[in-house]
CSV table of N, CA and C in Angstrom, one decimal:
chain,number,residue,atom,x,y,z
P,1,MET,N,26.1,-10.0,4.1
P,1,MET,CA,25.0,-10.2,3.2
P,1,MET,C,24.6,-8.8,2.6
P,2,GLY,N,24.8,-7.6,3.1
P,2,GLY,CA,24.6,-6.5,2.4
P,2,GLY,C,25.1,-6.1,1.1
P,3,ILE,N,26.3,-6.5,0.9
P,3,ILE,CA,26.9,-6.2,-0.5
P,3,ILE,C,26.4,-7.3,-1.4
P,4,LEU,N,26.2,-8.4,-1.1
P,4,LEU,CA,25.7,-9.5,-2.0
P,4,LEU,C,24.3,-9.2,-2.4
P,5,ALA,N,23.4,-8.7,-1.3
P,5,ALA,CA,21.9,-8.4,-1.6
P,5,ALA,C,21.9,-7.2,-2.6
P,6,ASN,N,22.8,-6.3,-2.5
P,6,ASN,CA,22.9,-5.2,-3.4
P,6,ASN,C,23.3,-5.5,-4.6
P,7,ILE,N,24.1,-6.6,-4.8
P,7,ILE,CA,24.6,-7.1,-6.3
P,7,ILE,C,23.5,-7.8,-6.9
P,8,PHE,N,22.8,-8.7,-6.2
P,8,PHE,CA,21.8,-9.6,-6.9
P,8,PHE,C,20.3,-9.3,-6.7
P,9,THR,N,20.0,-8.3,-5.8
P,9,THR,CA,18.4,-8.1,-5.7
P,9,THR,C,18.1,-6.7,-6.2
P,10,TRP,N,16.8,-6.6,-6.7
P,10,TRP,CA,16.6,-5.3,-7.1
P,10,TRP,C,15.4,-4.8,-6.2
P,11,TRP,N,14.7,-5.4,-5.4
P,11,TRP,CA,13.7,-5.1,-4.7
P,11,TRP,C,13.9,-4.3,-3.4
P,12,ASN,N,15.0,-4.3,-3.0
P,12,ASN,CA,15.5,-3.6,-1.9
P,12,ASN,C,16.3,-2.3,-2.2
P,13,GLY,N,16.4,-1.8,-3.4
P,13,GLY,CA,17.0,-0.7,-3.7
P,13,GLY,C,17.9,-1.0,-5.1
P,14,ALA,N,18.4,0.0,-5.5
P,14,ALA,CA,19.3,0.0,-6.9
P,14,ALA,C,20.3,-1.2,-6.8
P,15,THR,N,20.5,-2.1,-7.8
P,15,THR,CA,21.7,-2.9,-7.7
P,15,THR,C,22.9,-2.3,-8.0
P,16,PHE,N,24.0,-3.1,-8.0
P,16,PHE,CA,25.4,-2.7,-8.3
P,16,PHE,C,25.4,-2.3,-9.8
P,17,GLY,N,24.9,-3.0,-10.7
P,17,GLY,CA,24.8,-2.7,-12.0
P,17,GLY,C,24.0,-1.5,-12.3
P,18,THR,N,23.0,-1.2,-11.7
P,18,THR,CA,22.5,0.2,-11.9
P,18,THR,C,23.4,1.2,-11.6
P,19,TRP,N,24.0,1.0,-10.4
P,19,TRP,CA,25.0,2.3,-10.1
P,19,TRP,C,26.1,2.5,-11.0
P,20,LEU,N,26.5,1.1,-11.4
P,20,LEU,CA,27.5,1.4,-12.5
P,20,LEU,C,27.0,2.2,-13.9
P,21,GLY,N,25.6,1.8,-14.2
P,21,GLY,CA,25.0,2.3,-15.4
P,21,GLY,C,24.9,3.8,-15.1
P,22,LEU,N,24.7,4.4,-14.0
P,22,LEU,CA,24.7,5.7,-13.6
P,22,LEU,C,25.8,6.7,-13.7
P,23,ARG,N,27.0,6.0,-14.0
P,23,ARG,CA,28.1,6.7,-14.0
P,23,ARG,C,28.1,7.7,-15.1
P,24,GLY,N,28.5,9.0,-15.0
P,24,GLY,CA,28.4,9.9,-16.2
P,24,GLY,C,27.1,10.5,-16.3
P,25,LYS,N,26.1,10.0,-15.7
P,25,LYS,CA,24.7,10.7,-15.8
P,25,LYS,C,24.5,11.9,-14.8
P,26,ASP,N,23.7,12.7,-15.0
P,26,ASP,CA,23.6,13.9,-14.2
P,26,ASP,C,22.6,13.6,-13.2
P,27,ALA,N,23.0,13.9,-11.9
P,27,ALA,CA,22.0,13.9,-10.8
P,27,ALA,C,21.2,15.2,-10.8
P,28,VAL,N,20.0,15.2,-11.1
P,28,VAL,CA,19.1,16.3,-11.3
P,28,VAL,C,18.4,16.8,-10.1
P,29,GLY,N,18.0,15.9,-9.0
P,29,GLY,CA,17.5,16.2,-7.9
P,29,GLY,C,17.0,15.2,-7.1
P,30,GLU,N,16.4,15.6,-5.9
P,30,GLU,CA,16.0,14.8,-4.8
P,30,GLU,C,14.6,15.2,-4.4
P,31,ASP,N,13.8,14.3,-4.0
P,31,ASP,CA,12.4,14.6,-3.6
P,31,ASP,C,12.4,14.6,-2.0
P,32,SER,N,11.2,14.7,-1.4
P,32,SER,CA,11.1,14.8,0.0
P,32,SER,C,11.3,13.5,0.7
P,33,LEU,N,11.2,12.5,0.0
P,33,LEU,CA,11.2,11.0,0.3
P,33,LEU,C,12.8,10.5,0.5
P,34,GLY,N,13.6,11.3,-0.2
P,34,GLY,CA,15.0,11.0,-0.4
P,34,GLY,C,15.4,10.4,-1.7
P,35,ASN,N,14.3,10.0,-2.5
P,35,ASN,CA,14.6,9.3,-3.9
P,35,ASN,C,15.5,10.3,-4.7
P,36,ARG,N,16.2,9.8,-5.4
P,36,ARG,CA,17.2,10.6,-6.3
P,36,ARG,C,17.0,10.5,-7.7
P,37,TYR,N,17.0,11.7,-8.5
P,37,TYR,CA,16.6,11.5,-9.9
P,37,TYR,C,17.9,11.8,-10.8
P,38,PHE,N,18.1,11.2,-11.9
P,38,PHE,CA,19.0,11.3,-12.9
P,38,PHE,C,18.7,11.3,-14.1
P,39,GLN,N,19.5,12.0,-15.1
P,39,GLN,CA,19.2,12.0,-16.5
P,39,GLN,C,20.5,12.0,-17.3
P,40,GLY,N,20.3,11.4,-18.5
P,40,GLY,CA,21.5,11.3,-19.1
P,40,GLY,C,21.3,10.3,-20.4
P,41,GLY,N,21.9,10.7,-21.6
P,41,GLY,CA,21.9,9.8,-22.7
P,41,GLY,C,20.4,10.0,-23.4
P,42,ARG,N,20.2,9.3,-24.5
P,42,ARG,CA,18.9,9.5,-25.4
P,42,ARG,C,18.3,8.2,-25.4
P,43,ASP,N,16.9,8.1,-25.7
P,43,ASP,CA,16.4,6.8,-25.9
P,43,ASP,C,16.1,6.8,-27.4
P,44,THR,N,15.5,5.7,-27.9
P,44,THR,CA,15.5,5.5,-29.4
P,44,THR,C,14.6,6.6,-30.0
P,45,ALA,N,13.7,7.3,-29.2
P,45,ALA,CA,12.9,8.4,-29.8
P,45,ALA,C,13.4,9.7,-29.7
P,46,GLY,N,14.9,9.7,-29.1
P,46,GLY,CA,15.7,11.0,-29.1
P,46,GLY,C,15.2,11.8,-27.8
P,47,ASN,N,14.4,11.1,-26.8
P,47,ASN,CA,14.1,11.8,-25.4
P,47,ASN,C,15.3,11.4,-24.6
P,48,PRO,N,15.5,12.3,-23.6
P,48,PRO,CA,16.5,12.0,-22.5
P,48,PRO,C,16.1,11.0,-21.5
P,49,ARG,N,17.0,10.0,-21.4
P,49,ARG,CA,16.6,9.0,-20.3
P,49,ARG,C,16.7,9.6,-19.1
P,50,ARG,N,15.6,9.1,-18.2
P,50,ARG,CA,15.5,9.5,-16.9
P,50,ARG,C,15.2,8.3,-15.9
P,51,TRP,N,15.9,8.4,-14.8
P,51,TRP,CA,15.8,7.4,-13.8
P,51,TRP,C,15.7,8.0,-12.3
P,52,VAL,N,14.8,7.0,-11.5
P,52,VAL,CA,14.8,7.2,-10.0
P,52,VAL,C,15.5,6.2,-9.3
P,53,ILE,N,16.2,6.5,-8.4
P,53,ILE,CA,16.8,5.6,-7.4
P,53,ILE,C,16.2,5.9,-6.0
P,54,TYR,N,15.4,4.9,-5.8
P,54,TYR,CA,14.6,4.8,-4.6
P,54,TYR,C,15.3,4.8,-3.3
P,55,ASN,N,14.7,5.6,-2.3
P,55,ASN,CA,15.5,5.5,-0.9
P,55,ASN,C,14.6,4.6,-0.2
P,56,GLY,N,15.0,3.5,-0.2
P,56,GLY,CA,14.2,2.3,0.4
P,56,GLY,C,13.6,1.4,-0.6
P,57,SER,N,12.5,0.8,-0.3
P,57,SER,CA,11.9,-0.2,-1.4
P,57,SER,C,11.6,0.5,-2.6
P,58,ASN,N,11.6,-0.4,-3.7
P,58,ASN,CA,11.4,0.0,-4.9
P,58,ASN,C,9.7,0.0,-5.1
P,59,ASP,N,9.2,0.9,-4.9
P,59,ASP,CA,7.6,1.1,-4.9
P,59,ASP,C,7.3,2.4,-5.8
P,60,ALA,N,6.6,2.1,-6.9
P,60,ALA,CA,6.6,3.4,-7.9
P,60,ALA,C,5.5,4.2,-7.2
P,61,SER,N,4.8,4.0,-6.1
P,61,SER,CA,3.6,4.8,-5.7
P,61,SER,C,4.5,5.8,-4.6
P,62,ARG,N,5.9,5.7,-4.4
P,62,ARG,CA,6.5,6.4,-3.7
P,62,ARG,C,7.0,7.6,-4.4
P,63,VAL,N,6.8,7.8,-5.6
P,63,VAL,CA,7.5,8.8,-6.5
P,63,VAL,C,6.4,10.0,-6.4
P,64,PRO,N,6.6,11.1,-5.8
P,64,PRO,CA,5.8,12.3,-5.8
P,64,PRO,C,5.1,12.6,-7.2
P,65,PRO,N,3.9,13.2,-7.2
P,65,PRO,CA,3.3,13.5,-8.6
P,65,PRO,C,4.3,14.5,-9.4
P,66,GLU,N,4.8,15.3,-8.8
P,66,GLU,CA,5.7,16.4,-9.6
P,66,GLU,C,6.9,15.7,-10.3
P,67,TRP,N,7.5,14.7,-9.6
P,67,TRP,CA,8.6,14.0,-10.1
P,67,TRP,C,8.3,12.7,-11.2
P,68,PHE,N,6.9,12.2,-10.9
P,68,PHE,CA,6.5,11.4,-11.8
P,68,PHE,C,6.2,12.2,-13.2
P,69,SER,N,5.7,13.3,-13.1
P,69,SER,CA,5.6,14.0,-14.4
P,69,SER,C,7.0,14.3,-15.1
P,70,TRP,N,8.1,14.6,-14.4
P,70,TRP,CA,9.3,14.7,-14.9
P,70,TRP,C,9.8,13.5,-15.6
P,71,LEU,N,9.7,12.4,-14.8
P,71,LEU,CA,10.1,11.0,-15.2
P,71,LEU,C,9.5,10.6,-16.7
P,72,HIS,N,8.1,11.1,-16.9
P,72,HIS,CA,7.5,10.5,-18.1
P,72,HIS,C,7.3,11.8,-18.9
P,73,HIS,N,8.3,12.8,-18.9
P,73,HIS,CA,8.5,13.7,-20.0
P,73,HIS,C,7.2,14.6,-20.2
P,74,GLN,N,6.4,14.7,-19.1
P,74,GLN,CA,5.2,15.5,-19.2
P,74,GLN,C,5.7,17.0,-18.9
P,75,ILE,N,6.7,17.2,-18.2
P,75,ILE,CA,7.3,18.5,-18.0
P,75,ILE,C,8.7,18.5,-18.5
P,76,GLU,N,9.3,19.5,-18.8
P,76,GLU,CA,10.8,19.3,-19.5
P,76,GLU,C,11.9,19.5,-18.4
P,77,ASP,N,11.7,20.5,-17.7
P,77,ASP,CA,12.7,20.9,-16.5
P,77,ASP,C,12.3,20.3,-15.2
P,78,VAL,N,13.1,20.3,-14.4
P,78,VAL,CA,12.9,19.6,-12.9
P,78,VAL,C,11.7,20.5,-12.3
P,79,PRO,N,11.1,19.7,-11.5
P,79,PRO,CA,9.6,20.3,-11.0
P,79,PRO,C,9.8,21.6,-10.1
P,80,SER,N,11.0,21.8,-9.5
P,80,SER,CA,11.1,23.1,-8.9
P,80,SER,C,11.2,24.3,-9.6
P,81,ARG,N,11.6,24.1,-10.8
P,81,ARG,CA,11.6,25.1,-11.8
P,81,ARG,C,10.6,25.2,-12.9
P,82,ALA,N,10.0,24.2,-13.1
P,82,ALA,CA,8.8,24.1,-14.1
P,82,ALA,C,7.4,24.3,-13.5
P,83,LEU,N,7.4,23.9,-12.2
P,83,LEU,CA,5.8,23.8,-11.7
P,83,LEU,C,5.7,25.1,-10.7
P,84,PRO,N,4.2,25.6,-10.5
P,84,PRO,CA,4.2,26.7,-9.7
P,84,PRO,C,4.4,26.1,-8.3
P,85,PRO,N,4.5,27.1,-7.4
P,85,PRO,CA,4.8,26.6,-5.8
P,85,PRO,C,3.5,25.9,-5.3
P,86,VAL,N,3.7,25.1,-4.4
P,86,VAL,CA,2.7,24.3,-3.8
P,86,VAL,C,1.7,25.4,-2.9
P,87,ARG,N,0.4,25.2,-3.3
P,87,ARG,CA,-0.6,25.9,-2.5
P,87,ARG,C,-0.8,25.4,-1.1
P,88,GLN,N,-1.2,26.1,-0.1
P,88,GLN,CA,-1.4,25.9,1.2
P,88,GLN,C,-2.5,24.7,1.5
P,89,TRP,N,-3.4,24.7,0.4
P,89,TRP,CA,-4.6,23.8,0.7
P,89,TRP,C,-4.1,22.4,0.1
P,90,GLU,N,-3.1,22.4,-0.6
P,90,GLU,CA,-2.7,20.9,-1.2
P,90,GLU,C,-2.2,20.1,-0.1
P,91,GLN,N,-2.5,18.8,-0.2
P,91,GLN,CA,-2.2,17.8,0.7
P,91,GLN,C,-0.9,17.1,0.2
P,92,PRO,N,-0.1,16.5,1.0
P,92,PRO,CA,1.1,15.7,0.5
P,92,PRO,C,0.5,14.5,-0.1
P,93,PRO,N,1.1,13.8,-1.1
P,93,PRO,CA,0.6,12.5,-1.6
P,93,PRO,C,0.9,11.4,-0.7
P,94,LEU,N,0.2,10.4,-0.8
P,94,LEU,CA,0.3,9.2,0.1
P,94,LEU,C,0.7,8.0,-0.6
P,95,ALA,N,1.6,7.2,-0.1
P,95,ALA,CA,2.0,6.0,-0.8
P,95,ALA,C,0.6,5.0,-0.9
P,96,ASN,N,0.9,3.9,-2.0
P,96,ASN,CA,-0.2,3.0,-2.0
P,96,ASN,C,-0.2,2.1,-0.7
P,97,LEU,N,-1.1,2.0,0.0
P,97,LEU,CA,-1.3,1.3,1.4
P,97,LEU,C,-1.9,-0.2,1.0
P,98,THR,N,-2.2,-0.6,0.0
P,98,THR,CA,-2.8,-2.1,-0.4
P,98,THR,C,-2.0,-2.9,0.1
P,99,GLY,N,-2.4,-3.8,0.8
P,99,GLY,CA,-1.5,-4.9,1.2
P,99,GLY,C,-0.9,-4.7,2.7
P,100,THR,N,-1.3,-3.4,3.2
P,100,THR,CA,-0.5,-3.2,4.5
P,100,THR,C,-1.5,-3.2,5.6
P,101,PRO,N,-1.2,-3.2,6.8
P,101,PRO,CA,-2.2,-2.9,7.9
P,101,PRO,C,-2.8,-1.7,7.9
P,102,ALA,N,-2.2,-0.7,7.3
P,102,ALA,CA,-3.0,0.6,7.2
P,102,ALA,C,-4.0,0.7,6.0
P,103,ALA,N,-4.1,-0.3,5.2
P,103,ALA,CA,-4.9,-0.2,4.1
P,103,ALA,C,-6.6,0.0,4.6
P,104,TRP,N,-7.5,0.7,3.7
P,104,TRP,CA,-8.8,0.9,4.0
P,104,TRP,C,-9.4,-0.4,3.8
P,105,LYS,N,-10.4,-0.7,4.7
P,105,LYS,CA,-11.4,-1.7,4.7
P,105,LYS,C,-12.8,-1.2,5.0
P,106,PRO,N,-13.7,-1.7,4.3
P,106,PRO,CA,-15.1,-1.3,4.6
P,106,PRO,C,-15.6,-1.8,5.9
P,107,SER,N,-16.7,-1.3,6.5
P,107,SER,CA,-17.2,-1.7,7.7
P,107,SER,C,-17.4,-3.2,7.8
P,108,GLY,N,-17.9,-3.7,6.6
P,108,GLY,CA,-18.2,-5.1,6.8
P,108,GLY,C,-17.2,-6.1,6.4
P,109,ALA,N,-15.8,-5.6,6.1
P,109,ALA,CA,-14.8,-6.5,5.8
P,109,ALA,C,-14.4,-7.5,7.0
P,110,LEU,N,-14.2,-8.8,6.6
P,110,LEU,CA,-14.0,-9.7,7.9
P,110,LEU,C,-12.6,-9.5,8.4
P,111,ASP,N,-11.7,-8.9,7.8
P,111,ASP,CA,-10.5,-8.6,8.4
P,111,ASP,C,-10.4,-7.5,9.4
P,112,LYS,N,-11.4,-6.7,9.3
P,112,LYS,CA,-11.7,-5.6,10.1
P,112,LYS,C,-12.6,-6.1,11.4
P,113,GLY,N,-13.2,-7.2,11.4
P,113,GLY,CA,-13.8,-7.7,12.4
P,113,GLY,C,-15.3,-7.4,12.4
P,114,GLY,N,-15.8,-6.7,11.3
P,114,GLY,CA,-17.3,-6.4,11.4
P,114,GLY,C,-18.0,-7.5,10.8
P,115,GLN,N,-19.3,-7.3,10.8
P,115,GLN,CA,-20.4,-8.2,10.4
P,115,GLN,C,-20.9,-7.6,9.0
P,116,ARG,N,-21.1,-8.6,8.1
P,116,ARG,CA,-21.5,-8.1,6.7
P,116,ARG,C,-23.0,-7.8,6.9
P,117,HIS,N,-23.5,-7.0,6.3
P,117,HIS,CA,-25.2,-6.8,6.2
P,117,HIS,C,-25.7,-7.8,5.5
P,118,GLY,N,-26.9,-8.2,5.9
P,118,GLY,CA,-27.7,-9.3,5.3
P,118,GLY,C,-28.3,-8.8,4.1
P,119,ALA,N,-28.5,-9.9,3.1
P,119,ALA,CA,-29.1,-9.4,1.8
P,119,ALA,C,-30.4,-8.7,2.0
P,120,ALA,N,-30.6,-7.7,1.2
P,120,ALA,CA,-31.9,-7.1,1.0
P,120,ALA,C,-33.0,-8.0,0.4
P,121,GLY,N,-34.1,-7.7,0.9
P,121,GLY,CA,-35.3,-8.5,0.3
P,121,GLY,C,-35.7,-8.2,-1.1
P,122,ASP,N,-35.0,-7.3,-1.7
P,122,ASP,CA,-35.6,-6.9,-2.9
P,122,ASP,C,-34.5,-7.6,-4.0
P,123,TYR,N,-33.6,-8.4,-3.5
P,123,TYR,CA,-32.7,-9.3,-4.5
P,123,TYR,C,-33.4,-10.4,-5.1
P,124,GLU,N,-33.2,-10.5,-6.2
P,124,GLU,CA,-33.7,-11.7,-6.8
P,124,GLU,C,-32.5,-12.3,-8.0
P,125,ALA,N,-32.1,-13.5,-7.8
P,125,ALA,CA,-31.1,-13.9,-8.6
P,125,ALA,C,-31.4,-14.0,-10.1
P,126,TRP,N,-30.6,-13.7,-11.0
P,126,TRP,CA,-30.9,-13.7,-12.4
P,126,TRP,C,-30.7,-15.4,-12.9
P,127,THR,N,-31.6,-15.7,-13.6
P,127,THR,CA,-31.4,-17.2,-14.2
P,127,THR,C,-31.6,-17.1,-15.7
P,128,PRO,N,-30.9,-17.7,-16.4
P,128,PRO,CA,-31.0,-17.7,-18.0
P,128,PRO,C,-32.3,-18.1,-18.4
P,129,GLY,N,-32.8,-17.4,-19.3
P,129,GLY,CA,-34.0,-17.8,-20.0
P,129,GLY,C,-35.3,-17.5,-19.1
P,130,ALA,N,-35.1,-16.6,-18.2
P,130,ALA,CA,-36.3,-16.2,-17.4
P,130,ALA,C,-36.8,-14.8,-17.9
């Protein structure tokens, strides 16, 4: 099933067609998560085409900010050469946790097992024409 899944599905990684399309393109780098980045050819505006091949699930929030900037032509050269070094106070980016058990839930959320606060006495419902 591994080969068939690679041929027909896109959500678990790059398909076979994507790998064929990357032949002759330049591999320009890899990030700390193992995602690989490629460049080659030109788009209709004359900009170089850029790709990311995810290491794992295809989730755009797993692209670090510096490589996002490169993918979207905000910086021209690869991040290791175009950006200043990371400062010691900077924290690593986090993936989008929405929909996972690690997602943030407020204290009154029913999924968290909390109780919602009662309505305050100063609330008055709006009625049209009042």
